[in-house]
mmCIF file of N, CA and C in Angstrom:
data_model
loop_
_atom_site.group_PDB
_atom_site.id
_atom_site.type_symbol
_atom_site.label_atom_id
_atom_site.label_comp_id
_atom_site.label_asym_id
_atom_site.label_seq_id
_atom_site.Cartn_x
_atom_site.Cartn_y
_atom_site.Cartn_z
ATOM 1 N N UNK A 13 -29.912 30.422 -54.912
ATOM 2 C CA UNK A 13 -30.383 31.793 -54.965
ATOM 3 C C UNK A 13 -31.292 32.118 -53.772
ATOM 4 N N UNK A 14 -32.269 31.250 -53.469
ATOM 5 C CA UNK A 14 -33.189 31.547 -52.374
ATOM 6 C C UNK A 14 -32.459 31.586 -51.033
ATOM 7 N N UNK A 15 -31.412 30.777 -50.889
ATOM 8 C CA UNK A 15 -30.641 30.784 -49.647
ATOM 9 C C UNK A 15 -29.961 32.121 -49.414
ATOM 10 N N UNK A 16 -29.452 32.703 -50.493
ATOM 11 C CA UNK A 16 -28.812 34.017 -50.391
ATOM 12 C C UNK A 16 -29.828 35.089 -50.019
ATOM 13 N N UNK A 17 -31.026 34.989 -50.566
ATOM 14 C CA UNK A 17 -32.088 35.950 -50.249
ATOM 15 C C UNK A 17 -32.454 35.852 -48.770
ATOM 16 N N UNK A 18 -32.611 34.633 -48.279
ATOM 17 C CA UNK A 18 -32.959 34.434 -46.867
ATOM 18 C C UNK A 18 -31.879 35.035 -45.969
ATOM 19 N N UNK A 19 -30.629 34.708 -46.261
ATOM 20 C CA UNK A 19 -29.520 35.218 -45.440
ATOM 21 C C UNK A 19 -29.442 36.739 -45.510
ATOM 22 N N UNK A 20 -29.516 37.303 -46.710
ATOM 23 C CA UNK A 20 -29.407 38.751 -46.885
ATOM 24 C C UNK A 20 -30.499 39.481 -46.102
ATOM 25 N N UNK A 21 -31.726 39.002 -46.202
ATOM 26 C CA UNK A 21 -32.843 39.626 -45.489
ATOM 27 C C UNK A 21 -32.675 39.473 -43.976
ATOM 28 N N UNK A 22 -32.247 38.282 -43.543
ATOM 29 C CA UNK A 22 -32.059 38.037 -42.109
ATOM 30 C C UNK A 22 -31.009 38.981 -41.541
ATOM 31 N N UNK A 23 -29.888 39.112 -42.228
ATOM 32 C CA UNK A 23 -28.805 39.976 -41.769
ATOM 33 C C UNK A 23 -29.253 41.443 -41.771
ATOM 34 N N UNK A 24 -29.974 41.851 -42.808
ATOM 35 C CA UNK A 24 -30.458 43.235 -42.890
ATOM 36 C C UNK A 24 -31.385 43.578 -41.725
ATOM 37 N N UNK A 25 -32.131 42.582 -41.270
ATOM 38 C CA UNK A 25 -33.038 42.782 -40.139
ATOM 39 C C UNK A 25 -32.348 42.580 -38.788
ATOM 40 N N UNK A 26 -31.028 42.295 -38.844
ATOM 41 C CA UNK A 26 -30.217 42.077 -37.641
ATOM 42 C C UNK A 26 -30.738 40.924 -36.798
ATOM 43 N N UNK A 27 -31.148 39.869 -37.490
ATOM 44 C CA UNK A 27 -31.619 38.660 -36.820
ATOM 45 C C UNK A 27 -30.526 37.606 -36.864
ATOM 46 N N UNK A 28 -30.354 36.882 -35.784
ATOM 47 C CA UNK A 28 -29.473 35.719 -35.816
ATOM 48 C C UNK A 28 -30.251 34.570 -36.460
ATOM 49 N N UNK A 29 -29.544 33.516 -36.784
ATOM 50 C CA UNK A 29 -30.232 32.334 -37.314
ATOM 51 C C UNK A 29 -31.210 31.805 -36.278
ATOM 52 N N UNK A 30 -30.823 31.866 -35.018
ATOM 53 C CA UNK A 30 -31.714 31.405 -33.951
ATOM 54 C C UNK A 30 -32.948 32.299 -33.824
ATOM 55 N N UNK A 31 -32.757 33.612 -33.930
ATOM 56 C CA UNK A 31 -33.895 34.541 -33.889
ATOM 57 C C UNK A 31 -34.908 34.194 -34.977
ATOM 58 N N UNK A 32 -34.410 33.998 -36.185
ATOM 59 C CA UNK A 32 -35.292 33.676 -37.306
ATOM 60 C C UNK A 32 -35.982 32.339 -37.079
ATOM 61 N N UNK A 33 -35.238 31.379 -36.575
ATOM 62 C CA UNK A 33 -35.817 30.061 -36.303
ATOM 63 C C UNK A 33 -36.995 30.165 -35.338
ATOM 64 N N UNK A 34 -36.833 30.948 -34.288
ATOM 65 C CA UNK A 34 -37.906 31.127 -33.303
ATOM 66 C C UNK A 34 -39.114 31.790 -33.953
ATOM 67 N N UNK A 35 -38.887 32.825 -34.751
ATOM 68 C CA UNK A 35 -39.986 33.530 -35.416
ATOM 69 C C UNK A 35 -40.781 32.624 -36.358
ATOM 70 N N UNK A 36 -40.062 31.721 -37.025
ATOM 71 C CA UNK A 36 -40.697 30.857 -38.027
ATOM 72 C C UNK A 36 -41.238 29.566 -37.414
ATOM 73 N N UNK A 37 -40.685 29.164 -36.269
ATOM 74 C CA UNK A 37 -41.146 27.939 -35.621
ATOM 75 C C UNK A 37 -40.386 26.698 -36.042
ATOM 76 N N UNK A 38 -39.081 26.886 -36.287
ATOM 77 C CA UNK A 38 -38.203 25.765 -36.643
ATOM 78 C C UNK A 38 -36.967 25.848 -35.756
ATOM 79 N N UNK A 39 -36.043 24.907 -35.927
ATOM 80 C CA UNK A 39 -34.801 25.017 -35.162
ATOM 81 C C UNK A 39 -33.725 25.690 -36.017
ATOM 82 N N UNK A 40 -32.647 26.098 -35.376
ATOM 83 C CA UNK A 40 -31.584 26.848 -36.057
ATOM 84 C C UNK A 40 -30.966 26.059 -37.204
ATOM 85 N N UNK A 41 -30.837 24.761 -37.039
ATOM 86 C CA UNK A 41 -30.230 23.959 -38.105
ATOM 87 C C UNK A 41 -31.080 23.979 -39.376
ATOM 88 N N UNK A 42 -32.372 24.163 -39.226
ATOM 89 C CA UNK A 42 -33.242 24.281 -40.398
ATOM 90 C C UNK A 42 -32.938 25.576 -41.144
ATOM 91 N N UNK A 43 -32.753 26.661 -40.410
ATOM 92 C CA UNK A 43 -32.407 27.942 -41.040
ATOM 93 C C UNK A 43 -31.070 27.818 -41.763
ATOM 94 N N UNK A 44 -30.109 27.168 -41.135
ATOM 95 C CA UNK A 44 -28.802 26.942 -41.765
ATOM 96 C C UNK A 44 -28.985 26.158 -43.068
ATOM 97 N N UNK A 45 -29.796 25.124 -43.029
ATOM 98 C CA UNK A 45 -30.040 24.305 -44.224
ATOM 99 C C UNK A 45 -30.697 25.124 -45.332
ATOM 100 N N UNK A 46 -31.630 25.994 -44.980
ATOM 101 C CA UNK A 46 -32.251 26.863 -45.993
ATOM 102 C C UNK A 46 -31.218 27.792 -46.606
ATOM 103 N N UNK A 47 -30.395 28.410 -45.768
ATOM 104 C CA UNK A 47 -29.400 29.362 -46.261
ATOM 105 C C UNK A 47 -28.354 28.686 -47.142
ATOM 106 N N UNK A 48 -28.088 27.412 -46.895
ATOM 107 C CA UNK A 48 -27.134 26.666 -47.719
ATOM 108 C C UNK A 48 -27.831 25.865 -48.819
ATOM 109 N N UNK A 49 -29.122 26.084 -48.950
ATOM 110 C CA UNK A 49 -29.952 25.450 -49.981
ATOM 111 C C UNK A 49 -29.888 23.924 -49.951
ATOM 112 N N UNK A 50 -29.799 23.376 -48.735
ATOM 113 C CA UNK A 50 -29.836 21.917 -48.569
ATOM 114 C C UNK A 50 -31.246 21.405 -48.823
ATOM 115 N N UNK A 51 -32.243 22.198 -48.410
ATOM 116 C CA UNK A 51 -33.637 21.918 -48.752
ATOM 117 C C UNK A 51 -34.429 23.214 -48.714
ATOM 118 N N UNK A 52 -35.614 23.172 -49.274
ATOM 119 C CA UNK A 52 -36.432 24.370 -49.432
ATOM 120 C C UNK A 52 -37.449 24.516 -48.302
ATOM 121 N N UNK A 53 -37.789 25.756 -47.975
ATOM 122 C CA UNK A 53 -38.721 26.020 -46.872
ATOM 123 C C UNK A 53 -40.188 25.915 -47.288
ATOM 124 N N UNK A 54 -40.572 24.811 -47.886
ATOM 125 C CA UNK A 54 -41.914 24.696 -48.460
ATOM 126 C C UNK A 54 -43.035 24.829 -47.438
ATOM 127 N N UNK A 55 -42.949 24.135 -46.320
ATOM 128 C CA UNK A 55 -44.048 24.159 -45.344
ATOM 129 C C UNK A 55 -44.070 25.431 -44.503
ATOM 130 N N UNK A 56 -42.960 26.091 -44.397
ATOM 131 C CA UNK A 56 -42.861 27.288 -43.556
ATOM 132 C C UNK A 56 -42.664 28.558 -44.385
ATOM 133 N N UNK A 57 -42.925 28.486 -45.671
ATOM 134 C CA UNK A 57 -42.618 29.616 -46.549
ATOM 135 C C UNK A 57 -43.384 30.882 -46.173
ATOM 136 N N UNK A 58 -44.652 30.774 -45.828
ATOM 137 C CA UNK A 58 -45.442 31.962 -45.470
ATOM 138 C C UNK A 58 -44.906 32.599 -44.193
ATOM 139 N N UNK A 59 -44.590 31.784 -43.199
ATOM 140 C CA UNK A 59 -44.041 32.304 -41.944
ATOM 141 C C UNK A 59 -42.671 32.940 -42.175
ATOM 142 N N UNK A 60 -41.896 32.340 -43.058
ATOM 143 C CA UNK A 60 -40.572 32.866 -43.378
ATOM 144 C C UNK A 60 -40.692 34.212 -44.090
ATOM 145 N N UNK A 61 -41.596 34.296 -45.052
ATOM 146 C CA UNK A 61 -41.817 35.568 -45.751
ATOM 147 C C UNK A 61 -42.260 36.650 -44.768
ATOM 148 N N UNK A 62 -43.139 36.306 -43.849
ATOM 149 C CA UNK A 62 -43.595 37.274 -42.842
ATOM 150 C C UNK A 62 -42.444 37.726 -41.946
ATOM 151 N N UNK A 63 -41.658 36.788 -41.464
ATOM 152 C CA UNK A 63 -40.558 37.106 -40.551
ATOM 153 C C UNK A 63 -39.500 37.984 -41.216
ATOM 154 N N UNK A 64 -39.316 37.792 -42.529
ATOM 155 C CA UNK A 64 -38.290 38.541 -43.255
ATOM 156 C C UNK A 64 -38.842 39.763 -43.980
ATOM 157 N N UNK A 65 -40.123 40.049 -43.763
ATOM 158 C CA UNK A 65 -40.778 41.174 -44.443
ATOM 159 C C UNK A 65 -40.671 41.072 -45.963
ATOM 160 N N UNK A 66 -40.844 39.862 -46.461
ATOM 161 C CA UNK A 66 -40.850 39.604 -47.900
ATOM 162 C C UNK A 66 -42.308 39.488 -48.312
ATOM 163 N N UNK A 67 -42.654 40.101 -49.432
ATOM 164 C CA UNK A 67 -44.029 40.035 -49.910
ATOM 165 C C UNK A 67 -44.490 38.601 -50.107
ATOM 166 N N UNK A 68 -45.745 38.350 -49.798
ATOM 167 C CA UNK A 68 -46.310 37.006 -49.919
ATOM 168 C C UNK A 68 -46.150 36.508 -51.356
ATOM 169 N N UNK A 69 -45.514 35.369 -51.498
ATOM 170 C CA UNK A 69 -45.315 34.739 -52.792
ATOM 171 C C UNK A 69 -43.966 35.018 -53.432
ATOM 172 N N UNK A 70 -43.242 36.023 -52.965
ATOM 173 C CA UNK A 70 -41.958 36.362 -53.581
ATOM 174 C C UNK A 70 -40.923 35.257 -53.410
ATOM 175 N N UNK A 71 -40.795 34.745 -52.198
ATOM 176 C CA UNK A 71 -39.821 33.684 -51.945
ATOM 177 C C UNK A 71 -40.222 32.418 -52.687
ATOM 178 N N UNK A 72 -41.503 32.140 -52.720
ATOM 179 C CA UNK A 72 -42.007 30.989 -53.479
ATOM 180 C C UNK A 72 -41.601 31.123 -54.942
ATOM 181 N N UNK A 73 -41.746 32.305 -55.506
ATOM 182 C CA UNK A 73 -41.381 32.544 -56.902
ATOM 183 C C UNK A 73 -39.892 32.299 -57.123
ATOM 184 N N UNK A 74 -39.050 32.775 -56.208
ATOM 185 C CA UNK A 74 -37.603 32.572 -56.322
ATOM 186 C C UNK A 74 -37.266 31.086 -56.283
ATOM 187 N N UNK A 75 -37.922 30.339 -55.395
ATOM 188 C CA UNK A 75 -37.685 28.895 -55.295
ATOM 189 C C UNK A 75 -38.092 28.199 -56.585
ATOM 190 N N UNK A 76 -39.238 28.553 -57.126
ATOM 191 C CA UNK A 76 -39.703 27.942 -58.373
ATOM 192 C C UNK A 76 -38.757 28.271 -59.519
ATOM 193 N N UNK A 77 -38.265 29.495 -59.545
ATOM 194 C CA UNK A 77 -37.317 29.914 -60.571
ATOM 195 C C UNK A 77 -36.043 29.078 -60.478
ATOM 196 N N UNK A 78 -35.595 28.791 -59.252
ATOM 197 C CA UNK A 78 -34.409 27.951 -59.033
ATOM 198 C C UNK A 78 -34.608 26.554 -59.601
ATOM 199 N N UNK A 79 -35.801 26.016 -59.451
ATOM 200 C CA UNK A 79 -36.084 24.660 -59.926
ATOM 201 C C UNK A 79 -35.955 24.548 -61.441
ATOM 202 N N UNK A 80 -36.206 25.648 -62.139
ATOM 203 C CA UNK A 80 -36.151 25.639 -63.597
ATOM 204 C C UNK A 80 -34.730 25.680 -64.119
ATOM 205 N N UNK A 81 -33.790 26.008 -63.266
ATOM 206 C CA UNK A 81 -32.383 26.111 -63.705
ATOM 207 C C UNK A 81 -31.692 24.792 -63.667
#
C-alpha cells in the first residue's frame, strides 16, 4: 500500500524516480525498492513526506497500518 502511495504522489508531482531520490538523499534503486515495497523508508520518511507534499506522519501511519495486515 505505501509503495502505491509513494508512486502515485511522485507521478502526480511529475517527478522521476531519480528526481525523488535526489530530493530525499537516496539513490534511484532505493526509490524503486520503496515503490515495490521491498523495504520501508524508515530513516528517510520525513524527507520523503516533505518531497511528496505528504503531511508529517501520514506515510508513517500507512506503513504501520501495512504491518498490521
